[in-house]
């Protein structure tokens, strides 16, 4: 059957309408950057700041009041509420184009850009606003913008008049040592980090150039990253008011929020490579391996642990475990009458600074072979692995005729015990590995042994340990630090 011109025109019109409806529906589902933009960043005809709400608990929050308070100051104020997944119970947010809910976890039914927070921000500046804050006076964000533009600080913050208003802290982040150190800020109100509730304003490009811009807890993650980059924050003395009905008002809600915040902080610090935090009062908090977990690094290849290739040294939790194991093993050997001495890199660390070398991954002790029978744990290790009453594992090494004491069954940080015996005045042994320091030496270095501070206790060491070390490693070894295998990776940076 042939179509008339009227029927063809009608079919074309219907098809065009369907295409338009499909395009509009698709466009509404896209993040802000995929849609037609409003004023460009920095334009004088529109807002220069996006309110970004990230730090809140889905189960108990005042986010709707927060959002409404900013919209009352400026109905066109861009607001982005960012959550990993769809909040439940649902947030009662205004259904207007300038208020967006950004879900950061990728999903099968959304484009990749939808889970990138920068997709939702079209302004030059971003204000990170914590739950429990609200806008009160017009122009406060603009005053913060002008303060930021004045220079000197990369971030400007205003405290929230809550039960925990922000205060200044000093923060030193050492990636090489896997450590963050907090302390009093010497030049407040300019500081490295904040503790407490604050609205923090910075340029959008600065925020989204961070490796984890919206990781939670936001304050912890943000200031670790900015302090590492040397970006100071200026804390103003004009606060934002607190919500009229603050969140987490019940003891149970606070308990739940604090528990989840601790878990988030631990996960974030591990993800960012922080294994030790020294808080303002000197308290230490560890986020690395323990007796119940595997060590922080895998099998070592070519005497060069993987972390050295990342320009990091031995994680502090591993050094702590090595110190504990070394102290314990030395105590057992001394009680059993086994003659021992610091060997190899462990003796080098003791001679250089009285501790384990910061990039070393085990402890080496020499022992007299004839004394092995004096020690119950070593006798047991001859027949198989022995776990003692403290959870340390004594065993014969699979690589040869020497002993190994592991920190635990789970954590294989260890002390190696090398049995030597004298032959014609020279100390030798039956297993030799491909290490440059693995050589014979005159027995007179052990007659007598001398005390030497090491890893928080006093251990026995060869007399004239400088000559002993130079025999093993070469002249000037104490004064010239180097990684274990310079042919693979050098301390000076060459590989």
Short mmCIF file of C-alpha atoms in Angstrom, two decimals:
data_model
loop_
_atom_site.label_atom_id
_atom_site.label_comp_id
_atom_site.label_asym_id
_atom_site.label_seq_id
_atom_site.Cartn_x
_atom_site.Cartn_y
_atom_site.Cartn_z
CA UNK A 1 0.00 0.00 0.00
CA UNK A 2 1.38 3.41 -0.96
CA UNK A 3 1.55 6.25 1.61
CA UNK A 4 -0.05 9.57 0.80
CA UNK A 5 1.94 12.79 1.31
CA UNK A 6 -0.10 13.61 4.42
CA UNK A 7 0.61 10.19 5.94
CA UNK A 8 4.35 10.52 5.20
CA UNK A 9 4.47 13.99 6.77
CA UNK A 10 2.64 12.75 9.86
CA UNK A 11 5.05 9.80 10.24
CA UNK A 12 8.05 12.12 9.91
CA UNK A 13 6.65 14.50 12.54
CA UNK A 14 6.05 11.65 14.98
CA UNK A 15 9.59 10.34 14.45
CA UNK A 16 11.10 13.80 15.00
CA UNK A 17 9.15 14.28 18.24
CA UNK A 18 10.30 10.90 19.52
CA UNK A 19 13.92 11.79 18.78
CA UNK A 20 13.59 15.13 20.59
CA UNK A 21 11.98 13.47 23.62
CA UNK A 22 14.73 10.83 23.71
CA UNK A 23 17.47 13.48 23.52
CA UNK A 24 15.91 15.61 26.30
CA UNK A 25 15.52 12.53 28.51
CA UNK A 26 19.17 11.52 27.88
CA UNK A 27 20.39 15.06 28.55
CA UNK A 28 18.62 15.24 31.92
CA UNK A 29 20.40 12.10 33.08
CA UNK A 30 23.88 13.46 32.34
CA UNK A 31 26.14 15.22 34.90
CA UNK A 32 26.37 19.00 34.79
CA UNK A 33 29.45 19.09 32.53
CA UNK A 34 27.60 17.07 29.90
CA UNK A 35 24.80 19.64 29.74
CA UNK A 36 24.73 23.17 28.41
CA UNK A 37 26.73 25.22 30.87
CA UNK A 38 25.66 28.37 32.62
CA UNK A 39 28.15 31.17 33.30
CA UNK A 40 31.80 30.28 32.75
CA UNK A 41 34.20 29.97 35.68
CA UNK A 42 35.06 33.33 37.12
CA UNK A 43 32.24 35.10 35.26
CA UNK A 44 30.93 38.24 36.90
CA UNK A 45 27.36 37.33 35.91
CA UNK A 46 27.01 34.16 37.97
CA UNK A 47 28.17 32.35 41.11
CA UNK A 48 31.91 31.75 41.41
CA UNK A 49 31.62 29.08 44.12
CA UNK A 50 30.06 25.62 44.15
CA UNK A 51 28.92 24.33 47.54
CA UNK A 52 30.16 20.74 47.81
CA UNK A 53 28.73 18.64 50.63
CA UNK A 54 30.63 15.40 51.17
CA UNK A 55 31.08 14.85 54.91
CA UNK A 56 27.75 13.60 56.22
CA UNK A 57 26.14 10.40 57.49
CA UNK A 58 23.26 9.02 55.45
CA UNK A 59 21.51 7.65 58.54
CA UNK A 60 21.36 11.00 60.40
CA UNK A 61 22.12 14.38 58.84
CA UNK A 62 21.05 18.00 58.39
CA UNK A 63 21.99 18.23 54.71
CA UNK A 64 18.57 19.50 53.52
CA UNK A 65 18.76 22.42 56.00
CA UNK A 66 22.33 23.12 54.89
CA UNK A 67 21.34 23.24 51.22
CA UNK A 68 18.23 25.37 51.87
CA UNK A 69 20.25 27.91 53.87
CA UNK A 70 22.58 28.59 50.93
CA UNK A 71 19.69 28.74 48.48
CA UNK A 72 18.00 31.35 50.65
CA UNK A 73 21.07 33.55 50.19
CA UNK A 74 21.18 32.89 46.42
CA UNK A 75 18.51 30.75 44.70
CA UNK A 76 20.95 30.12 41.85
CA UNK A 77 23.74 28.89 44.10
CA UNK A 78 25.31 25.69 42.62
CA UNK A 79 25.24 22.87 45.17
CA UNK A 80 26.62 19.37 44.78
CA UNK A 81 25.96 16.71 47.40
CA UNK A 82 28.46 13.88 46.86
CA UNK A 83 27.98 10.35 48.16
CA UNK A 84 29.55 7.02 47.31
CA UNK A 85 26.17 5.39 46.76
CA UNK A 86 22.57 6.55 46.82
CA UNK A 87 21.89 7.76 50.39
CA UNK A 88 19.29 5.90 52.40
CA UNK A 89 17.00 7.21 53.78
CA UNK A 90 16.75 9.45 50.68
CA UNK A 91 17.87 13.07 51.03
CA UNK A 92 15.06 15.62 50.68
CA UNK A 93 16.90 17.89 48.24
CA UNK A 94 15.22 20.58 46.12
CA UNK A 95 14.46 19.36 42.59
CA UNK A 96 16.09 22.28 40.80
CA UNK A 97 18.85 22.26 38.17
CA UNK A 98 21.52 23.91 40.34
CA UNK A 99 21.28 21.26 43.10
CA UNK A 100 22.83 17.94 42.14
CA UNK A 101 23.34 14.61 43.86
CA UNK A 102 26.63 13.09 42.64
CA UNK A 103 27.17 9.36 43.16
CA UNK A 104 30.90 8.64 43.10
CA UNK A 105 30.83 4.85 42.87
CA UNK A 106 30.76 3.62 39.25
CA UNK A 107 27.54 1.94 38.12
CA UNK A 108 26.60 -0.16 35.11
CA UNK A 109 23.86 2.21 33.97
CA UNK A 110 25.82 5.49 34.14
CA UNK A 111 28.69 6.89 32.04
CA UNK A 112 32.18 6.97 33.53
CA UNK A 113 32.10 10.75 33.89
CA UNK A 114 29.10 10.52 36.22
CA UNK A 115 31.30 9.09 39.00
CA UNK A 116 33.96 11.79 38.66
CA UNK A 117 33.23 14.67 41.04
CA UNK A 118 34.81 17.35 38.86
CA UNK A 119 32.10 16.65 36.26
CA UNK A 120 29.56 18.40 38.46
CA UNK A 121 31.49 21.63 39.11
CA UNK A 122 31.47 24.52 36.65
CA UNK A 123 32.73 27.31 38.92
CA UNK A 124 36.23 28.54 39.64
CA UNK A 125 36.01 27.85 43.37
CA UNK A 126 34.65 25.07 45.56
CA UNK A 127 33.55 25.36 49.18
CA UNK A 128 33.68 22.07 51.10
CA UNK A 129 30.88 22.41 53.64
CA UNK A 130 30.50 19.81 56.40
CA UNK A 131 27.15 18.58 57.62
CA UNK A 132 25.86 20.66 60.52
CA UNK A 133 26.85 24.02 58.98
CA UNK A 134 24.53 26.54 57.34
CA UNK A 135 24.73 29.89 55.60
CA UNK A 136 23.68 32.89 57.64
CA UNK A 137 24.89 36.15 56.11
CA UNK A 138 25.13 36.98 52.40
CA UNK A 139 28.56 37.57 50.93
CA UNK A 140 30.58 35.32 53.25
CA UNK A 141 31.69 33.03 50.43
CA UNK A 142 32.65 36.04 48.31
CA UNK A 143 34.76 37.41 51.17
CA UNK A 144 36.53 34.06 51.36
CA UNK A 145 37.12 34.21 47.60
CA UNK A 146 38.69 37.65 47.89
CA UNK A 147 40.89 36.45 50.75
CA UNK A 148 42.04 33.53 48.60
CA UNK A 149 42.70 35.81 45.64
CA UNK A 150 44.80 38.06 47.87
CA UNK A 151 47.41 35.29 47.88
CA UNK A 152 49.60 33.63 50.49
CA UNK A 153 47.34 30.62 51.09
CA UNK A 154 45.97 27.99 48.70
CA UNK A 155 42.98 27.32 50.96
CA UNK A 156 40.82 29.62 53.07
CA UNK A 157 38.67 28.22 55.89
CA UNK A 158 36.04 29.50 58.29
CA UNK A 159 35.17 27.58 61.45
CA UNK A 160 31.69 26.24 62.05
CA UNK A 161 30.19 27.34 65.35
CA UNK A 162 29.57 23.73 66.37
CA UNK A 163 30.64 21.76 69.40
CA UNK A 164 33.95 21.13 67.62
CA UNK A 165 35.03 24.31 65.77
CA UNK A 166 38.17 24.14 63.67
CA UNK A 167 41.61 25.03 65.00
CA UNK A 168 45.03 25.23 63.35
CA UNK A 169 47.59 22.43 63.34
CA UNK A 170 51.07 21.88 61.93
CA UNK A 171 51.33 18.77 59.77
CA UNK A 172 54.42 17.13 58.33
CA UNK A 173 53.90 14.24 55.90
CA UNK A 174 56.85 11.99 55.05
CA UNK A 175 56.01 9.52 52.30
CA UNK A 176 59.50 8.05 52.58
CA UNK A 177 58.82 7.17 56.21
CA UNK A 178 55.10 6.40 55.72
CA UNK A 179 54.40 8.88 58.53
CA UNK A 180 52.21 11.91 59.32
CA UNK A 181 53.15 14.13 62.28
CA UNK A 182 50.71 16.63 63.77
CA UNK A 183 51.61 19.42 66.18
CA UNK A 184 50.70 22.94 67.30
CA UNK A 185 50.65 25.47 64.46
CA UNK A 186 53.52 27.94 65.02
CA UNK A 187 52.02 30.68 62.82
CA UNK A 188 48.24 30.40 63.34
CA UNK A 189 45.88 31.41 61.77
CA UNK A 190 47.98 30.16 58.84
CA UNK A 191 48.61 26.46 59.20
CA UNK A 192 49.05 23.11 57.47
CA UNK A 193 45.85 21.41 58.63
CA UNK A 194 42.67 21.93 60.63
CA UNK A 195 41.13 19.89 63.39
CA UNK A 196 37.39 20.35 63.77
CA UNK A 197 34.48 21.59 61.70
CA UNK A 198 35.17 24.18 59.02
CA UNK A 199 34.04 25.40 55.62
CA UNK A 200 37.10 25.15 53.36
CA UNK A 201 37.32 27.10 50.10
CA UNK A 202 39.85 26.44 47.34
CA UNK A 203 40.10 26.57 43.58
CA UNK A 204 38.29 23.75 41.83
CA UNK A 205 41.36 22.96 39.74
CA UNK A 206 43.43 22.55 42.92
CA UNK A 207 40.89 20.26 44.55
CA UNK A 208 40.45 18.01 41.55
CA UNK A 209 44.18 17.78 40.86
CA UNK A 210 44.59 15.96 44.17
CA UNK A 211 44.87 12.19 43.89
CA UNK A 212 41.90 11.57 46.22
CA UNK A 213 39.96 14.86 46.25
CA UNK A 214 36.86 13.69 48.11
CA UNK A 215 38.12 10.74 50.13
CA UNK A 216 36.58 10.49 53.59
CA UNK A 217 37.18 11.65 56.24
CA UNK A 218 37.41 14.78 54.07
CA UNK A 219 39.48 16.83 56.51
CA UNK A 220 42.02 14.03 57.04
CA UNK A 221 42.46 13.27 53.35
CA UNK A 222 42.42 16.87 52.14
CA UNK A 223 45.07 18.21 54.51
CA UNK A 224 47.38 15.20 54.17
CA UNK A 225 47.47 15.89 50.44
CA UNK A 226 47.73 19.69 50.65
CA UNK A 227 50.34 19.65 53.44
CA UNK A 228 52.49 17.31 51.37
CA UNK A 229 52.33 19.84 48.55
CA UNK A 230 53.14 22.75 50.88
CA UNK A 231 49.76 24.45 50.47
CA UNK A 232 48.93 26.50 53.61
CA UNK A 233 45.39 27.10 54.83
CA UNK A 234 44.24 30.45 56.25
CA UNK A 235 41.73 30.10 59.10
CA UNK A 236 39.41 33.11 59.37
CA UNK A 237 37.82 34.27 62.63
CA UNK A 238 34.29 34.74 61.21
CA UNK A 239 32.41 31.46 61.73
CA UNK A 240 29.57 29.85 59.86
CA UNK A 241 26.61 29.11 62.15
CA UNK A 242 25.66 25.58 63.10
CA UNK A 243 22.45 23.92 62.00
CA UNK A 244 19.36 24.71 64.03
CA UNK A 245 18.74 20.99 64.40
CA UNK A 246 22.29 19.56 64.39
CA UNK A 247 22.86 16.00 63.21
CA UNK A 248 24.02 13.15 65.45
CA UNK A 249 22.14 14.52 68.43
CA UNK A 250 21.71 11.14 70.13
CA UNK A 251 24.42 9.13 71.85
CA UNK A 252 23.77 6.15 69.58
CA UNK A 253 24.09 8.25 66.42
CA UNK A 254 27.37 9.75 67.64
CA UNK A 255 28.71 6.30 68.55
CA UNK A 256 27.82 4.93 65.13
CA UNK A 257 29.31 7.93 63.31
CA UNK A 258 32.55 7.78 65.34
CA UNK A 259 32.91 4.04 64.69
CA UNK A 260 32.44 4.49 60.94
CA UNK A 261 34.76 7.51 60.89
CA UNK A 262 37.55 5.46 62.51
CA UNK A 263 37.11 2.72 59.93
CA UNK A 264 37.15 5.23 57.08
CA UNK A 265 40.24 6.95 58.45
CA UNK A 266 42.14 3.68 58.78
CA UNK A 267 41.20 2.65 55.23
CA UNK A 268 42.14 6.09 53.87
CA UNK A 269 45.52 6.21 55.60
CA UNK A 270 46.42 2.75 54.35
CA UNK A 271 45.31 3.70 50.83
CA UNK A 272 47.46 6.86 50.93
CA UNK A 273 50.48 4.96 52.26
CA UNK A 274 50.47 6.32 55.82
CA UNK A 275 51.39 3.63 58.35
CA UNK A 276 52.07 5.79 61.41
CA UNK A 277 50.40 8.95 62.72
CA UNK A 278 51.94 10.97 65.52
CA UNK A 279 49.17 13.11 66.95
CA UNK A 280 49.55 16.55 68.49
CA UNK A 281 49.99 15.26 72.04
CA UNK A 282 52.60 12.66 71.02
CA UNK A 283 50.21 9.70 70.85
CA UNK A 284 51.12 7.16 68.18
CA UNK A 285 48.56 5.41 66.00
CA UNK A 286 49.65 2.54 63.77
CA UNK A 287 47.98 1.54 60.50
CA UNK A 288 50.40 -1.10 59.25
CA UNK A 289 51.08 -4.76 59.85
CA UNK A 290 50.93 -6.53 63.21
CA UNK A 291 51.46 -10.03 64.58
CA UNK A 292 48.01 -10.97 63.28
CA UNK A 293 48.55 -9.70 59.70
CA UNK A 294 51.06 -10.31 56.91
CA UNK A 295 53.96 -7.90 56.64
CA UNK A 296 53.63 -4.78 54.48
CA UNK A 297 55.72 -6.10 51.57
CA UNK A 298 56.10 -9.32 49.62
CA UNK A 299 59.04 -11.48 48.63
CA UNK A 300 62.26 -9.48 48.22
CA UNK A 301 64.01 -9.87 44.85
CA UNK A 302 67.65 -8.92 44.38
CA UNK A 303 67.99 -7.64 47.98
CA UNK A 304 65.77 -4.71 46.94
CA UNK A 305 62.28 -4.55 48.49
CA UNK A 306 59.44 -3.27 46.32
CA UNK A 307 58.97 -0.16 48.45
CA UNK A 308 62.44 1.15 47.53
CA UNK A 309 61.28 1.42 43.91
CA UNK A 310 58.44 3.62 45.22
CA UNK A 311 61.05 5.93 46.83
CA UNK A 312 59.97 4.79 50.28
CA UNK A 313 61.88 3.18 53.10
CA UNK A 314 60.87 0.32 55.38
CA UNK A 315 57.36 0.91 56.81
CA UNK A 316 57.58 1.96 60.47
CA UNK A 317 55.37 -0.91 61.61
CA UNK A 318 57.90 -3.32 60.07
CA UNK A 319 60.81 -1.60 61.79
CA UNK A 320 58.92 -1.79 65.08
CA UNK A 321 58.32 -5.53 64.58
CA UNK A 322 61.98 -6.12 63.66
CA UNK A 323 63.13 -4.27 66.79
CA UNK A 324 60.79 -6.32 68.95
CA UNK A 325 61.91 -9.59 67.35
CA UNK A 326 65.61 -8.73 67.62
CA UNK A 327 65.32 -7.74 71.28
CA UNK A 328 63.45 -10.96 72.06
CA UNK A 329 65.86 -13.24 70.17
CA UNK A 330 68.90 -11.64 71.79
CA UNK A 331 67.30 -12.14 75.21
CA UNK A 332 66.73 -15.84 74.48
CA UNK A 333 70.28 -16.33 73.20
CA UNK A 334 71.86 -14.55 76.17
CA UNK A 335 69.77 -16.56 78.65
CA UNK A 336 70.83 -19.79 76.94
CA UNK A 337 74.53 -18.90 76.85
CA UNK A 338 74.72 -18.71 73.03
CA UNK A 339 77.49 -16.40 71.83
CA UNK A 340 76.14 -14.06 69.16
CA UNK A 341 77.08 -10.80 67.44
CA UNK A 342 75.49 -8.29 65.09
CA UNK A 343 76.23 -9.19 61.49
CA UNK A 344 76.11 -7.55 58.06
CA UNK A 345 73.66 -4.70 57.59
CA UNK A 346 72.46 -4.91 61.19
CA UNK A 347 75.98 -4.19 62.49
CA UNK A 348 76.26 -1.43 59.89
CA UNK A 349 73.04 0.14 61.18
CA UNK A 350 74.26 -0.07 64.78
CA UNK A 351 77.59 1.53 63.88
CA UNK A 352 75.96 4.25 61.80
CA UNK A 353 73.10 5.35 64.08
CA UNK A 354 72.42 2.72 66.73
CA UNK A 355 69.40 1.24 64.98
CA UNK A 356 68.20 -0.81 62.03
CA UNK A 357 69.05 0.81 58.71
CA UNK A 358 65.88 2.70 57.69
CA UNK A 359 65.52 0.71 54.46
CA UNK A 360 66.54 -2.71 55.82
CA UNK A 361 64.01 -5.53 55.97
CA UNK A 362 65.55 -8.09 58.34
CA UNK A 363 68.10 -8.44 61.17
CA UNK A 364 71.24 -10.57 60.93
CA UNK A 365 73.04 -12.16 63.88
CA UNK A 366 76.06 -14.43 63.82
CA UNK A 367 76.23 -17.26 66.39
CA UNK A 368 78.78 -19.92 67.31
CA UNK A 369 77.71 -23.24 65.80
CA UNK A 370 78.93 -25.12 68.85
CA UNK A 371 76.49 -23.16 71.06
CA UNK A 372 73.33 -24.14 69.12
CA UNK A 373 72.68 -27.08 71.43
CA UNK A 374 72.49 -24.73 74.43
CA UNK A 375 69.24 -23.17 73.16
CA UNK A 376 65.98 -25.12 73.42
CA UNK A 377 64.34 -23.18 70.60
CA UNK A 378 67.25 -23.78 68.21
CA UNK A 379 67.33 -27.47 69.06
CA UNK A 380 63.63 -27.66 68.30
CA UNK A 381 64.08 -25.80 65.03
CA UNK A 382 66.55 -28.49 63.89
CA UNK A 383 63.59 -30.90 63.73
CA UNK A 384 60.96 -28.50 62.41
CA UNK A 385 59.16 -25.22 62.94
CA UNK A 386 58.62 -24.20 66.59
CA UNK A 387 56.13 -21.57 67.75
CA UNK A 388 57.14 -20.41 71.23
CA UNK A 389 54.95 -19.06 74.02
CA UNK A 390 55.32 -15.49 72.69
CA UNK A 391 54.17 -16.42 69.18
CA UNK A 392 57.62 -16.16 67.54
CA UNK A 393 58.43 -18.89 65.02
CA UNK A 394 61.84 -20.62 65.17
CA UNK A 395 62.80 -22.66 62.12
CA UNK A 396 65.59 -23.84 59.87
CA UNK A 397 65.79 -21.64 56.78
CA UNK A 398 64.93 -23.34 53.49
CA UNK A 399 67.76 -21.46 51.75
CA UNK A 400 70.54 -23.23 53.64
CA UNK A 401 72.11 -24.20 56.95
CA UNK A 402 71.02 -21.28 59.12
CA UNK A 403 68.11 -20.40 61.43
CA UNK A 404 65.28 -17.89 61.11
CA UNK A 405 63.04 -16.42 63.79
CA UNK A 406 59.82 -14.95 62.40
CA UNK A 407 57.72 -12.30 64.12
CA UNK A 408 54.67 -14.58 63.96
CA UNK A 409 53.05 -17.29 61.88
CA UNK A 410 51.25 -14.59 59.87
CA UNK A 411 53.94 -11.93 59.73
CA UNK A 412 57.24 -13.19 58.32
CA UNK A 413 59.47 -10.29 59.32
CA UNK A 414 62.45 -12.09 60.75
CA UNK A 415 65.87 -12.33 62.36
CA UNK A 416 68.41 -14.61 60.62
CA UNK A 417 70.89 -16.53 62.80
CA UNK A 418 74.08 -17.55 60.95
CA UNK A 419 76.08 -20.37 62.58
CA UNK A 420 79.85 -19.81 62.22
CA UNK A 421 82.69 -21.99 63.43
CA UNK A 422 86.46 -21.35 63.66
CA UNK A 423 88.93 -23.05 61.37
CA UNK A 424 92.60 -22.13 61.69
CA UNK A 425 91.68 -18.85 63.34
CA UNK A 426 89.15 -17.90 60.66
CA UNK A 427 85.37 -17.89 61.16
CA UNK A 428 83.58 -19.77 58.40
CA UNK A 429 80.21 -21.42 57.82
CA UNK A 430 78.54 -23.99 55.61
CA UNK A 431 76.04 -21.83 53.72
CA UNK A 432 77.13 -18.90 51.59
CA UNK A 433 74.69 -16.66 49.78
CA UNK A 434 75.39 -14.21 47.01
CA UNK A 435 75.87 -11.20 49.30
CA UNK A 436 79.01 -9.09 49.13
CA UNK A 437 79.30 -9.05 52.94
CA UNK A 438 79.06 -12.86 53.13
CA UNK A 439 82.76 -13.58 53.66
CA UNK A 440 85.04 -15.30 56.16
CA UNK A 441 86.79 -13.20 58.80
CA UNK A 442 89.45 -13.64 61.52
CA UNK A 443 88.11 -14.91 64.85
CA UNK A 444 90.00 -12.21 66.76
CA UNK A 445 87.13 -9.81 65.90
CA UNK A 446 85.01 -11.85 68.33
CA UNK A 447 87.58 -12.00 71.15
CA UNK A 448 86.24 -10.18 72.94
CA UNK A 449 82.78 -9.11 71.83
CA UNK A 450 81.79 -5.56 72.78
CA UNK A 451 78.42 -3.98 73.66
CA UNK A 452 76.83 -1.71 71.07
CA UNK A 453 73.47 0.13 71.19
CA UNK A 454 71.06 -1.27 68.64
CA UNK A 455 67.30 -0.90 68.05
CA UNK A 456 66.53 0.27 71.57
CA UNK A 457 68.71 -2.21 73.51
CA UNK A 458 72.37 -3.16 73.84
CA UNK A 459 73.64 -6.03 71.69
CA UNK A 460 77.01 -7.74 71.31
CA UNK A 461 79.21 -6.74 68.39
CA UNK A 462 82.67 -7.55 67.02
CA UNK A 463 85.48 -5.50 68.53
CA UNK A 464 86.92 -2.95 66.12
CA UNK A 465 83.64 -3.14 64.21
CA UNK A 466 84.77 -0.44 61.77
CA UNK A 467 87.56 -2.67 60.42
CA UNK A 468 85.16 -5.63 60.52
CA UNK A 469 82.60 -3.76 58.40
CA UNK A 470 85.21 -2.49 55.95
CA UNK A 471 86.47 -6.05 55.54
CA UNK A 472 82.96 -7.07 54.58
CA UNK A 473 81.68 -4.05 52.65
CA UNK A 474 84.71 -1.99 51.70
CA UNK A 475 86.38 1.23 52.93
CA UNK A 476 84.17 4.12 54.08
CA UNK A 477 81.03 2.01 54.33
CA UNK A 478 79.85 3.65 57.57
CA UNK A 479 80.06 7.18 56.18
CA UNK A 480 78.65 6.38 52.74
CA UNK A 481 75.16 4.87 52.94
CA UNK A 482 73.92 2.83 50.01
CA UNK A 483 71.01 0.53 49.20
CA UNK A 484 71.70 -3.23 49.48
CA UNK A 485 72.07 -3.74 45.72
CA UNK A 486 73.24 -0.51 44.03
CA UNK A 487 73.42 -2.30 40.69
CA UNK A 488 69.60 -2.50 40.79
CA UNK A 489 68.77 0.68 42.69
CA UNK A 490 71.04 3.35 44.12
CA UNK A 491 70.35 5.63 47.07
CA UNK A 492 71.54 8.52 44.92
CA UNK A 493 68.60 7.92 42.57
CA UNK A 494 70.16 5.93 39.77
CA UNK A 495 68.89 2.46 38.98
#
